PDB file of C-alpha atoms in Angstrom:
ATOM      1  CA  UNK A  85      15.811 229.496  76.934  1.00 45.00           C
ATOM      2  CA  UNK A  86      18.407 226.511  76.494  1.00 42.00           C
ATOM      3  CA  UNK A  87      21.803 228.247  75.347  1.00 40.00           C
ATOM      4  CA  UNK A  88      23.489 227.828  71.299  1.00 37.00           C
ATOM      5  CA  UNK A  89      26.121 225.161  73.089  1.00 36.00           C
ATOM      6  CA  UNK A  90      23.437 223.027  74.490  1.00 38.00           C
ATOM      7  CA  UNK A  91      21.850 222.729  70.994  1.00 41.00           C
ATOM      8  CA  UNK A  92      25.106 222.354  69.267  1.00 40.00           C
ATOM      9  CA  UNK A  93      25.915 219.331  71.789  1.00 39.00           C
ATOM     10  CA  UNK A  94      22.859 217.898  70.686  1.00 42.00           C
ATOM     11  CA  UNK A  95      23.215 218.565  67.157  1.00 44.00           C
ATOM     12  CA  UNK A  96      26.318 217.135  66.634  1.00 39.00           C
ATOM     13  CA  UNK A  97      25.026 214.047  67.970  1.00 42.00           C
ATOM     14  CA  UNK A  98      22.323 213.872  65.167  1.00 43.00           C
ATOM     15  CA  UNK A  99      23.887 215.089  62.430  1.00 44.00           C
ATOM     16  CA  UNK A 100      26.681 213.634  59.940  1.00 37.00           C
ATOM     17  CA  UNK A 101      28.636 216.562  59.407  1.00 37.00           C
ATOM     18  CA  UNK A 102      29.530 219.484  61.527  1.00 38.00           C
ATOM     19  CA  UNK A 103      26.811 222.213  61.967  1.00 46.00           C
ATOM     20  CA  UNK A 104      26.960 225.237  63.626  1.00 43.00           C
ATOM     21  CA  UNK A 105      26.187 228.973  63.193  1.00 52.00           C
ATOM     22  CA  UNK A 106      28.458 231.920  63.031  1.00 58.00           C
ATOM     23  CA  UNK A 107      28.039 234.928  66.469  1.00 68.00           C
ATOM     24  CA  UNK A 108      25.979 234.269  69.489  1.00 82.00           C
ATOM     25  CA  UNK A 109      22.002 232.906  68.692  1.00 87.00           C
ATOM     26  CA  UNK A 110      19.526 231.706  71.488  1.00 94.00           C
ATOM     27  CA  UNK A 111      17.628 228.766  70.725  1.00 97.00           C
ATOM     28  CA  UNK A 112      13.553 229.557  70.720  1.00 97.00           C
ATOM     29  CA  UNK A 113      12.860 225.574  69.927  1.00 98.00           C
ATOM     30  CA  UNK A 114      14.472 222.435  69.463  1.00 98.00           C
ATOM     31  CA  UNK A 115      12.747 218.981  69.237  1.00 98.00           C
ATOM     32  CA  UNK A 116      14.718 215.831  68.081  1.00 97.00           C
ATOM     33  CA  UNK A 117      11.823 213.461  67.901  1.00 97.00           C
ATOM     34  CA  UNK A 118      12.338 211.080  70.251  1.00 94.00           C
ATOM     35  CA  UNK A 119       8.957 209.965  71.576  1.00 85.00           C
ATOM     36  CA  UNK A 120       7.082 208.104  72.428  1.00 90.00           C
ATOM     37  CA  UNK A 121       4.132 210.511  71.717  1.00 92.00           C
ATOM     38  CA  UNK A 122       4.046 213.933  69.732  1.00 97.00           C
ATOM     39  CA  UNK A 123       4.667 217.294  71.793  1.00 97.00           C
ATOM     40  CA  UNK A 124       1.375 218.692  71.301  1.00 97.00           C
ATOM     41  CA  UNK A 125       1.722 221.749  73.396  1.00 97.00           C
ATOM     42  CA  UNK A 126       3.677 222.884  70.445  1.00 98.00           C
ATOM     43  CA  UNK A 127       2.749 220.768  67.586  1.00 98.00           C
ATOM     44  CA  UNK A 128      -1.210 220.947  66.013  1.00 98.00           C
ATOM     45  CA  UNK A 129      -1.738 217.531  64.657  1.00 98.00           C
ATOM     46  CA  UNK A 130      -4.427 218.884  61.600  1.00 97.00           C
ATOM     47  CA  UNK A 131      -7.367 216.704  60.457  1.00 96.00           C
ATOM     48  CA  UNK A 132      -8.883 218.008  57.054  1.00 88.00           C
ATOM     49  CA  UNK A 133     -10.589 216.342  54.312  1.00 79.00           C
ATOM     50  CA  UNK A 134     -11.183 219.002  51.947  1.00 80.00           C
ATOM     51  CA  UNK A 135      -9.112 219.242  48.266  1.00 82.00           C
ATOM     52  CA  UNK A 136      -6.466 222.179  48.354  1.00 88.00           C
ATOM     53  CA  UNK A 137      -4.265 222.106  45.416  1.00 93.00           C
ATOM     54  CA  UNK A 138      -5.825 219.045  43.584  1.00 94.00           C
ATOM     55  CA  UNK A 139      -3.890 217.042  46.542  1.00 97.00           C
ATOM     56  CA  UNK A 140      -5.475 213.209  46.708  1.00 97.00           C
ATOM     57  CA  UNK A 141      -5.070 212.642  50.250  1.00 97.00           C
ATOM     58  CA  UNK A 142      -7.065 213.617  53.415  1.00 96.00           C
ATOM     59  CA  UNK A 143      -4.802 214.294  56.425  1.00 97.00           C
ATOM     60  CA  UNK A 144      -5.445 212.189  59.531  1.00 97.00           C
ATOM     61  CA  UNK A 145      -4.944 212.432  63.469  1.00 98.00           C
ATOM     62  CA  UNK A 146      -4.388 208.606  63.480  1.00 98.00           C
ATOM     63  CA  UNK A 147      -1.054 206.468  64.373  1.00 97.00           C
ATOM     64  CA  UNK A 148      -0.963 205.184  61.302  1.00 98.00           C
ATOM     65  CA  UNK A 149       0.439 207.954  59.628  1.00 98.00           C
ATOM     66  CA  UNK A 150       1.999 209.956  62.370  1.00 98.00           C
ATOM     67  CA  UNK A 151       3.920 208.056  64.829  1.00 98.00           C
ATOM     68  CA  UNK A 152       8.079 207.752  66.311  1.00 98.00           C
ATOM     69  CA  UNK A 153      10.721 205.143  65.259  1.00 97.00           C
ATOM     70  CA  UNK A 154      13.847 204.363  67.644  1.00 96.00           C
ATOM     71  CA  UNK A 155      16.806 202.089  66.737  1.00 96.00           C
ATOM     72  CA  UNK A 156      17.519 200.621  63.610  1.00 96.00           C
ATOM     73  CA  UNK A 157      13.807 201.442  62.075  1.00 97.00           C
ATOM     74  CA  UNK A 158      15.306 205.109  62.447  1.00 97.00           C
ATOM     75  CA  UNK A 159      17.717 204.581  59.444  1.00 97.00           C
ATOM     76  CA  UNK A 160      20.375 206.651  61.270  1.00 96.00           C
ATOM     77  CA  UNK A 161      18.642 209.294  63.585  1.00 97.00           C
ATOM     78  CA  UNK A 162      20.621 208.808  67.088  1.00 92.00           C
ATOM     79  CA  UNK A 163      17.201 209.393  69.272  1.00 94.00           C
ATOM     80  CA  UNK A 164      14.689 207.946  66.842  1.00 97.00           C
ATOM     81  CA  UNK A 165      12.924 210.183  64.314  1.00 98.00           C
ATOM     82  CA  UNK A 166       9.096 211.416  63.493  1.00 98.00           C
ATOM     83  CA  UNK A 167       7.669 209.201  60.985  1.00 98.00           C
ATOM     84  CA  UNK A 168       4.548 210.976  58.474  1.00 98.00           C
ATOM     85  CA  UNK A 169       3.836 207.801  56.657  1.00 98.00           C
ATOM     86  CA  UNK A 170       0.719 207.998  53.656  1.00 98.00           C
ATOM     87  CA  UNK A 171      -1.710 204.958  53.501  1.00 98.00           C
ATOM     88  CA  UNK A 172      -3.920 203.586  50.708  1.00 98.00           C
ATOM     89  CA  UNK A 173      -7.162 204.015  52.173  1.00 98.00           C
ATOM     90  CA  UNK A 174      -9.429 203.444  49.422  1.00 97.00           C
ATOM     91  CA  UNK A 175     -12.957 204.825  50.318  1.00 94.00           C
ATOM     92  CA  UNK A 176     -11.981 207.019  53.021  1.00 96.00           C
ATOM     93  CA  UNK A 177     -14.493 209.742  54.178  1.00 95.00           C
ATOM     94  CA  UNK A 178     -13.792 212.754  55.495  1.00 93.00           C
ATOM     95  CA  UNK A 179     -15.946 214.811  58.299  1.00 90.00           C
ATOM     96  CA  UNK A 180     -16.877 217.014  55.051  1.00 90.00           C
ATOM     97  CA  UNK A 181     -18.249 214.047  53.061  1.00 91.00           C
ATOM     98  CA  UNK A 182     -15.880 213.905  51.082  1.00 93.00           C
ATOM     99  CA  UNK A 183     -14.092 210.647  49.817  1.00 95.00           C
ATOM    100  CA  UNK A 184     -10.660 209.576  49.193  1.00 97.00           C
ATOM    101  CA  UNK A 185      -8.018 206.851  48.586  1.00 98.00           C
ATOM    102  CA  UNK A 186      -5.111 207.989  50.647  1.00 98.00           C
ATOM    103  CA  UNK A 187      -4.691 209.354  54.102  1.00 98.00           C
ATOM    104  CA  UNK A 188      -1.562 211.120  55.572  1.00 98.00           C
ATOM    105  CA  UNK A 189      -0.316 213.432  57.787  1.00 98.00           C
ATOM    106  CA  UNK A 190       0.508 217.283  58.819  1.00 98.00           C
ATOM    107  CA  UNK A 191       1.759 219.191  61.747  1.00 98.00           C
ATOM    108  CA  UNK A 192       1.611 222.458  62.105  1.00 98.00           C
ATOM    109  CA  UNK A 193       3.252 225.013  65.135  1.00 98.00           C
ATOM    110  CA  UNK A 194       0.165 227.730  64.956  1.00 98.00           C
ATOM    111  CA  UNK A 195      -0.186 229.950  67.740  1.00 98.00           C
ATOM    112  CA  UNK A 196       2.190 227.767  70.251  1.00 98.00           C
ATOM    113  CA  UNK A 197       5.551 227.873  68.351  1.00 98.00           C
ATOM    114  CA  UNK A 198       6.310 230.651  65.961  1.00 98.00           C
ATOM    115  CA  UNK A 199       9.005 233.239  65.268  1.00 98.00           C
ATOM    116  CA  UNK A 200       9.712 236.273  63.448  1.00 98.00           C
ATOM    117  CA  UNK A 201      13.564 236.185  61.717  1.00 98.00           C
ATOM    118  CA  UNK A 202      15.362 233.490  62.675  1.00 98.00           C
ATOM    119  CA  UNK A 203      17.194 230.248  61.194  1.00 98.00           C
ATOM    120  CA  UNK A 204      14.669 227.300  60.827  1.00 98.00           C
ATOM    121  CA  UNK A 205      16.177 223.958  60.326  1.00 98.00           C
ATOM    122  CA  UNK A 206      15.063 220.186  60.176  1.00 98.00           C
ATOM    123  CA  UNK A 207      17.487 217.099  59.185  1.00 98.00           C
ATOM    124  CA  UNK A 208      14.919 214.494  56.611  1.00 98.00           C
ATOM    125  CA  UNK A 209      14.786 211.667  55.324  1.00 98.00           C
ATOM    126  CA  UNK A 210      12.370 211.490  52.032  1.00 98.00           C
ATOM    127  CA  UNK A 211      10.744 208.463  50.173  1.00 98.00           C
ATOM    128  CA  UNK A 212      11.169 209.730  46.121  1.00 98.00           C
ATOM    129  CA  UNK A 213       8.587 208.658  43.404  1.00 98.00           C
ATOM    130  CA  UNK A 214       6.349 210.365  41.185  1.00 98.00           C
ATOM    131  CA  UNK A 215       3.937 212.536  42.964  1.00 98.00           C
ATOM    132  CA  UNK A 216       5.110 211.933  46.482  1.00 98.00           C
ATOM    133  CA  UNK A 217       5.095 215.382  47.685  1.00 98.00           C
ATOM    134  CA  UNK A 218       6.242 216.234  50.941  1.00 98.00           C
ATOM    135  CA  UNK A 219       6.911 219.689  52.282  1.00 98.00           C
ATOM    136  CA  UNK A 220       9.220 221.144  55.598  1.00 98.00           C
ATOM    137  CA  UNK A 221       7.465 225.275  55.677  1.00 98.00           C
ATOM    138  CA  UNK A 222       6.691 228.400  57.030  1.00 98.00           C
ATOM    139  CA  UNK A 223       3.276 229.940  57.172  1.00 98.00           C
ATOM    140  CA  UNK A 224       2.101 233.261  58.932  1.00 98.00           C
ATOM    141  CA  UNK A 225      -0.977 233.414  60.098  1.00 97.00           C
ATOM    142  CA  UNK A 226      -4.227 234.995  58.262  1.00 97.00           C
ATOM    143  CA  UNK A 227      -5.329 234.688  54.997  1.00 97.00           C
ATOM    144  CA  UNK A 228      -2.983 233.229  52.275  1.00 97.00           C
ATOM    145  CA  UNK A 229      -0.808 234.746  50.132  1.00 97.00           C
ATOM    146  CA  UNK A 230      -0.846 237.811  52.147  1.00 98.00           C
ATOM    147  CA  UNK A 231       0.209 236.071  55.148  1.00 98.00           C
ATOM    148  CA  UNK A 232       3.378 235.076  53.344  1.00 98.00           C
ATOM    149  CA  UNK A 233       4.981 231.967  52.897  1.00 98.00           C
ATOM    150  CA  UNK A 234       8.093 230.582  52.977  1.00 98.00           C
ATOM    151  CA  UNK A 235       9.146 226.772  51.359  1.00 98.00           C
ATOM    152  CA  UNK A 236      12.212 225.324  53.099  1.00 98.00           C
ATOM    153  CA  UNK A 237      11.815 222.105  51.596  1.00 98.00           C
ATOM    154  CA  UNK A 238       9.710 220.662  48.595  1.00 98.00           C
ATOM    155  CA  UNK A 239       9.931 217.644  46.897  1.00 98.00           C
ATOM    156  CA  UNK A 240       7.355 215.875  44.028  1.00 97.00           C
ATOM    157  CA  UNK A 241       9.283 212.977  43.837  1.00 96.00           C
ATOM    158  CA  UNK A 242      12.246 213.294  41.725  1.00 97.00           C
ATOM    159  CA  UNK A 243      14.938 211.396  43.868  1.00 97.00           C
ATOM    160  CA  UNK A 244      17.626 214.772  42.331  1.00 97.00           C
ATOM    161  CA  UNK A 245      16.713 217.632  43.548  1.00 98.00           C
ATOM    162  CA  UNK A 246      13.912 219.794  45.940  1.00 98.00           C
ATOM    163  CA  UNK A 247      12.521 222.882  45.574  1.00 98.00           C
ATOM    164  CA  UNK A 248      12.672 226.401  47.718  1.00 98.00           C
ATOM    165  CA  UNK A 249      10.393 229.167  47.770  1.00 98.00           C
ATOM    166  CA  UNK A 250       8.342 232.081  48.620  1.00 98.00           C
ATOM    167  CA  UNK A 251       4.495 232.972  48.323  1.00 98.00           C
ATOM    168  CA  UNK A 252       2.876 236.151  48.891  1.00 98.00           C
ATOM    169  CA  UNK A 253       0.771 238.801  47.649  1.00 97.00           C
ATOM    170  CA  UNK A 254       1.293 239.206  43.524  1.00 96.00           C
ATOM    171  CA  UNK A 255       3.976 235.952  43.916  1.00 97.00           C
ATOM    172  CA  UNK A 256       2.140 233.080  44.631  1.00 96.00           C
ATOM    173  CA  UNK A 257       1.396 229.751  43.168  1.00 90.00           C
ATOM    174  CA  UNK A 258       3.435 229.585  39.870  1.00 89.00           C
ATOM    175  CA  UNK A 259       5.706 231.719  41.677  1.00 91.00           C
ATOM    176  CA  UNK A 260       8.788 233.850  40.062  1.00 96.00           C
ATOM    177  CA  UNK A 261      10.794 233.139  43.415  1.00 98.00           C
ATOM    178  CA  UNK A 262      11.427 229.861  43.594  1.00 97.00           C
ATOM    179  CA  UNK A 263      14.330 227.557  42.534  1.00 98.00           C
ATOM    180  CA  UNK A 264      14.931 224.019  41.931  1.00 97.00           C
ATOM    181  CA  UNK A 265      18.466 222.514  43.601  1.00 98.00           C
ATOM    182  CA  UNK A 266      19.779 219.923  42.239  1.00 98.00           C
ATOM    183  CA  UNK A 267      21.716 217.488  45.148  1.00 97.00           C
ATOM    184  CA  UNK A 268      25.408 217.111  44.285  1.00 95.00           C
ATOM    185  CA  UNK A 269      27.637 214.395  43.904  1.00 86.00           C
ATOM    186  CA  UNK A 270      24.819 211.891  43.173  1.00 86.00           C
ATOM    187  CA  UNK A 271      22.837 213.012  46.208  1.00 93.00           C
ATOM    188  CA  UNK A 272      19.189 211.955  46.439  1.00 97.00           C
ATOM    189  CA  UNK A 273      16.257 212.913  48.614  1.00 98.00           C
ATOM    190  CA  UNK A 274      16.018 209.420  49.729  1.00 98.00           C
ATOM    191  CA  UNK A 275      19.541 210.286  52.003  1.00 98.00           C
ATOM    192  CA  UNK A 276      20.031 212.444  55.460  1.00 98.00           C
ATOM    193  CA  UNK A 277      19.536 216.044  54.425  1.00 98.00           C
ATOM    194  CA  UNK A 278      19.682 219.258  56.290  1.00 98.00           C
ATOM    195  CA  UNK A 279      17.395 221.817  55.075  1.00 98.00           C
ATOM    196  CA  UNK A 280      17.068 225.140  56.504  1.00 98.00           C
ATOM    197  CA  UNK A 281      16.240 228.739  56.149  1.00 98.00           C
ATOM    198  CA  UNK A 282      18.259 232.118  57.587  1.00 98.00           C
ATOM    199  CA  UNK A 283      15.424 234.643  57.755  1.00 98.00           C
ATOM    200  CA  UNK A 284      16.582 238.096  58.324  1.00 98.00           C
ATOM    201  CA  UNK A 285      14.210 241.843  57.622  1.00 97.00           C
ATOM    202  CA  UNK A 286      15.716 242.001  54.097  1.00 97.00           C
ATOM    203  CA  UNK A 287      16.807 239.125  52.789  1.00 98.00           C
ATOM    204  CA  UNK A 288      15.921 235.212  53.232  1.00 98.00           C
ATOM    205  CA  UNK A 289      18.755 232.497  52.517  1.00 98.00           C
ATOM    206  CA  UNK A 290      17.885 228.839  51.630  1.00 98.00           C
ATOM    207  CA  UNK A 291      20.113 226.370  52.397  1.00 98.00           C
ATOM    208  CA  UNK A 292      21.153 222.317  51.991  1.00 98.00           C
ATOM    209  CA  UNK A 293      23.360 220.394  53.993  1.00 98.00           C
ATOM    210  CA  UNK A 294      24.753 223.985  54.814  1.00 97.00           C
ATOM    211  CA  UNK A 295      25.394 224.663  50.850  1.00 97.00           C
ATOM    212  CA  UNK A 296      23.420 228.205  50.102  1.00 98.00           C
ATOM    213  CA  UNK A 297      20.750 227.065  47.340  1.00 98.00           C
ATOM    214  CA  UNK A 298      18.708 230.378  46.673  1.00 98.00           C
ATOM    215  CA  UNK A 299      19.168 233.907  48.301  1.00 98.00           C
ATOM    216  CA  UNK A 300      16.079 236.503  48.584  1.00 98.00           C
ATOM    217  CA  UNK A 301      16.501 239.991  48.419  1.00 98.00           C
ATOM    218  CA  UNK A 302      13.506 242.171  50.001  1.00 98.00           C
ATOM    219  CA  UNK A 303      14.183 244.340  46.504  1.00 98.00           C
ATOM    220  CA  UNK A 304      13.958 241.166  44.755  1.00 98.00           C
ATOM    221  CA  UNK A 305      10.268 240.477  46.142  1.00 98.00           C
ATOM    222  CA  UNK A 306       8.865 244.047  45.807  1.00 98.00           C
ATOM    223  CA  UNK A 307       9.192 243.749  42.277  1.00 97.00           C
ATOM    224  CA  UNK A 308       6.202 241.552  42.334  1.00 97.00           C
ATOM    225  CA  UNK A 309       4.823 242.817  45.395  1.00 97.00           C
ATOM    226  CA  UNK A 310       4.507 243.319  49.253  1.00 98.00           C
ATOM    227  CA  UNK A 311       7.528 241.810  51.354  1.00 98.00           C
ATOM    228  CA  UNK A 312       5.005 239.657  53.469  1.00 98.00           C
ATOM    229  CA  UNK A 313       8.146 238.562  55.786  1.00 98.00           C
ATOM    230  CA  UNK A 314       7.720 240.704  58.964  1.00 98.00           C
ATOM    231  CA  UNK A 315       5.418 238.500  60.680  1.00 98.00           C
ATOM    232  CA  UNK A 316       5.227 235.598  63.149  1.00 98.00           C
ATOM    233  CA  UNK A 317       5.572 232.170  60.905  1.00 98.00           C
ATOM    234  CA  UNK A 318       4.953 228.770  61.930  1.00 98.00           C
ATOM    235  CA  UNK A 319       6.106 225.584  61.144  1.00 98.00           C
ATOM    236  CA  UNK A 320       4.824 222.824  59.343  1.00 98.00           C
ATOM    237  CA  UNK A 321       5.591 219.318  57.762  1.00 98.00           C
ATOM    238  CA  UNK A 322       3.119 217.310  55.902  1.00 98.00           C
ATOM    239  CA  UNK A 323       3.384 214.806  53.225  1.00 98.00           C
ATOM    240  CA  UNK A 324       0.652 215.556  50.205  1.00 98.00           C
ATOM    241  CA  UNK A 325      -0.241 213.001  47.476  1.00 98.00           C
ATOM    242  CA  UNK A 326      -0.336 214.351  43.675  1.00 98.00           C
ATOM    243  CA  UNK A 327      -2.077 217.376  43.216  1.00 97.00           C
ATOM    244  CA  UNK A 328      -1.132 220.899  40.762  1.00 96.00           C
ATOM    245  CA  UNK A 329       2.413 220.429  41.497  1.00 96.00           C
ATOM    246  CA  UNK A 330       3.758 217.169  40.794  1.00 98.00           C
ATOM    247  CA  UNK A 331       1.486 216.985  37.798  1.00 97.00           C
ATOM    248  CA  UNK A 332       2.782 220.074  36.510  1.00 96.00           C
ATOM    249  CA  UNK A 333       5.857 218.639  36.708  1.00 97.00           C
ATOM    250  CA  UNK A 334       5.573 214.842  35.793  1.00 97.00           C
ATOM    251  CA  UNK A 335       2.204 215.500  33.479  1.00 98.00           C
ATOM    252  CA  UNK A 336       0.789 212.362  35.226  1.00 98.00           C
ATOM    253  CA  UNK A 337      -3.086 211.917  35.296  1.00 97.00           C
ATOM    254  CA  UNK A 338      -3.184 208.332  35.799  1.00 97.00           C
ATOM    255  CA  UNK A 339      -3.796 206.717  38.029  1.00 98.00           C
ATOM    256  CA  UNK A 340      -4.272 209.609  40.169  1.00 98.00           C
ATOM    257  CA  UNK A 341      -3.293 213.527  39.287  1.00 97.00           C
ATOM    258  CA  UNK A 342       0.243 213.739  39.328  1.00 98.00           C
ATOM    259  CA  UNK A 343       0.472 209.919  41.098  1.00 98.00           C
ATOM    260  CA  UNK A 344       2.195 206.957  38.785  1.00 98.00           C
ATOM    261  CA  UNK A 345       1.114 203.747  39.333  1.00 98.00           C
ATOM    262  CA  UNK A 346       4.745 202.682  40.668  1.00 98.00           C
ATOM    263  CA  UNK A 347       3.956 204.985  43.361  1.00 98.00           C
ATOM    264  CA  UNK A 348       0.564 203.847  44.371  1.00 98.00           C
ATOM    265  CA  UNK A 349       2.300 200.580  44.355  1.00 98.00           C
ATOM    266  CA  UNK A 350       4.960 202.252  46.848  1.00 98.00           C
ATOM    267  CA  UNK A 351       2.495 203.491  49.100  1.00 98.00           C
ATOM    268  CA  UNK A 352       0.369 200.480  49.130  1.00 98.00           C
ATOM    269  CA  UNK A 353       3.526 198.640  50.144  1.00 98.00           C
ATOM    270  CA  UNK A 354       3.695 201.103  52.974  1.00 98.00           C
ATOM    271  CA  UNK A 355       7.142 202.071  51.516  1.00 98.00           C
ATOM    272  CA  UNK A 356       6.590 206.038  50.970  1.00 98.00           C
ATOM    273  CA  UNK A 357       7.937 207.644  54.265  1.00 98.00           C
ATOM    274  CA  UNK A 358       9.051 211.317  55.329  1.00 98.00           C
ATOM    275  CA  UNK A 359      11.569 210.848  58.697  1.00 98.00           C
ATOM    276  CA  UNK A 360      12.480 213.691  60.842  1.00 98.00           C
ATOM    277  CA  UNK A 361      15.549 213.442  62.458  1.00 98.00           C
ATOM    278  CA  UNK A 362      14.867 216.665  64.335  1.00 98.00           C
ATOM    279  CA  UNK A 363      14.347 220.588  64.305  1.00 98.00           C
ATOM    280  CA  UNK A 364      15.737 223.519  65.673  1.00 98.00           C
ATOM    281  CA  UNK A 365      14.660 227.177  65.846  1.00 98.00           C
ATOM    282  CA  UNK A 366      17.098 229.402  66.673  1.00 98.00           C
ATOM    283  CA  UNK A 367      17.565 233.319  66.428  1.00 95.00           C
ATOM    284  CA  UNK A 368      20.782 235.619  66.206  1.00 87.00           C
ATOM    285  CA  UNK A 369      21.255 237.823  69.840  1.00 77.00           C
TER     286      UNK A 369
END
């Protein structure tokens, strides 16, 4: 296991600010994106085409939504980024039968790269518009909400702020532990971010650019139900299209649920894009 002051090197390459950690962690995983292809002996590239959520895209194992960008096309990440990249795909069909206009993309860490407590931590870049809704998350494994769930980084398109937040049994969905933070100074999604969580057996600490944005108490969950946080988590990052939560928020149903026609426009233009600068995994000594 590479040592804290390897990954700090590297991190202070990549990112624009100072980051480090307070006492002695070991790294468990650090990827900064750099090509050419996808580590898949840690990443599960997944390939669905069934609705969850009221989502409008099918996700894809195709280079045209998942692929690696190096130099200037990497809008600031040192040793190139991940690209997930939606497409208009009118017609598409799914191995289910199932039809749709947009494809995109979603990575997942199941069974080759999880963790239990820990700080999990990615540096994005995010396209904003209406109904663009990409996530940076932790799921455990088994069936969901009991497997728990924690949100690191949401986003339905509002260039001002993202979303954290956790889902488990009794607290899921519409859940009472979440909260939206709203970037500072004129921030917007569409800028280098940092988002991470510090994951500890009581209490779970969201963070942005290194700014604490939400705390979780384990007393805080058990009012609604069972703290489903002592289990391995993996890590995803997809970008979803419309669906229950951008139209909740936006109250779009045209042209697509929770998708304005500037964004179709967006995507069409093949100008919605998630970058990832990198990720690290690390956990306290």
């Amino acid at each position: 296991m590479r040592t804290f002051l390897f990954s700090l090197a590297l991190l202070l390459l990549a990112a624009p600010f100072t980051y480090a950690q307070k006492g002695k962690v070991d790294t468990i995983y650090f990827d900064d994106f750099n090509g050419p292809k996808l580590n898949r002996k840690i990443w599960n590239v997944e390939v669905t085409g069934h609705t969850n959520n009221n989502e409008q895209q099918a996700y894809v194992d195709s280079s045209s939504v998942l692929y690696f960008v190096h130099g200037k096309a990497a809008q600031g990440a040192r040793n190139g980024a991940l690209v997930l990249h939606p497409r208009y795909r009118p017609g598409y069909t799914s191995k289910e039968k199932n039809k749709y206009d947009f494809i995109s993309a979603r990575i997942n860490s199941e069974k080759k790269m999880e963790f239990t407590y820990g700080t999990a931590t990615a540096r994005m870049k995010i396209t904003s518009g209406a109904g663009l809704w990409p996530a940076f998350w932790a799921l455990g494994e088994g069936e969901w909400p009991g497997c728990g769930e924690i949100d690191m980084m949401e986003t339905v398109g509002d260039s001002s702020w993202i979303s954290n937040a956790l889902h488990g049994p009794n607290y899921f969905g519409d859940t009472p532990l979440a909260y939206r933070y709203f970037l500072p100074k004129h921030g917007v999604v569409d800028q280098w971010h940092i988002y991470s969580v510090d994951w500890t057996k009581d209490k779970i600490v969201f963070k942005t650019d290194g700014v604490v944005t939400y705390t979780v108490t384990r007393a805080m969950v058990e009012k609604y139900g069972r703290w489903a946080f002592d289990n391995p988590k993996f890590l995803i990052f997809n970008f979803a299209l419309g669906g229950g939560y951008p139209s909740a928020v936006n109250k779009i149903a045209t042209p697509y649920t929770g998708i304005s026609q500037a964004t179709v426009d967006k995507i069409k233009a093949g100008k919605a894009v998630v970058l990832v600068d990198w990720v690290l995994v690390t956990k306290s000594k």
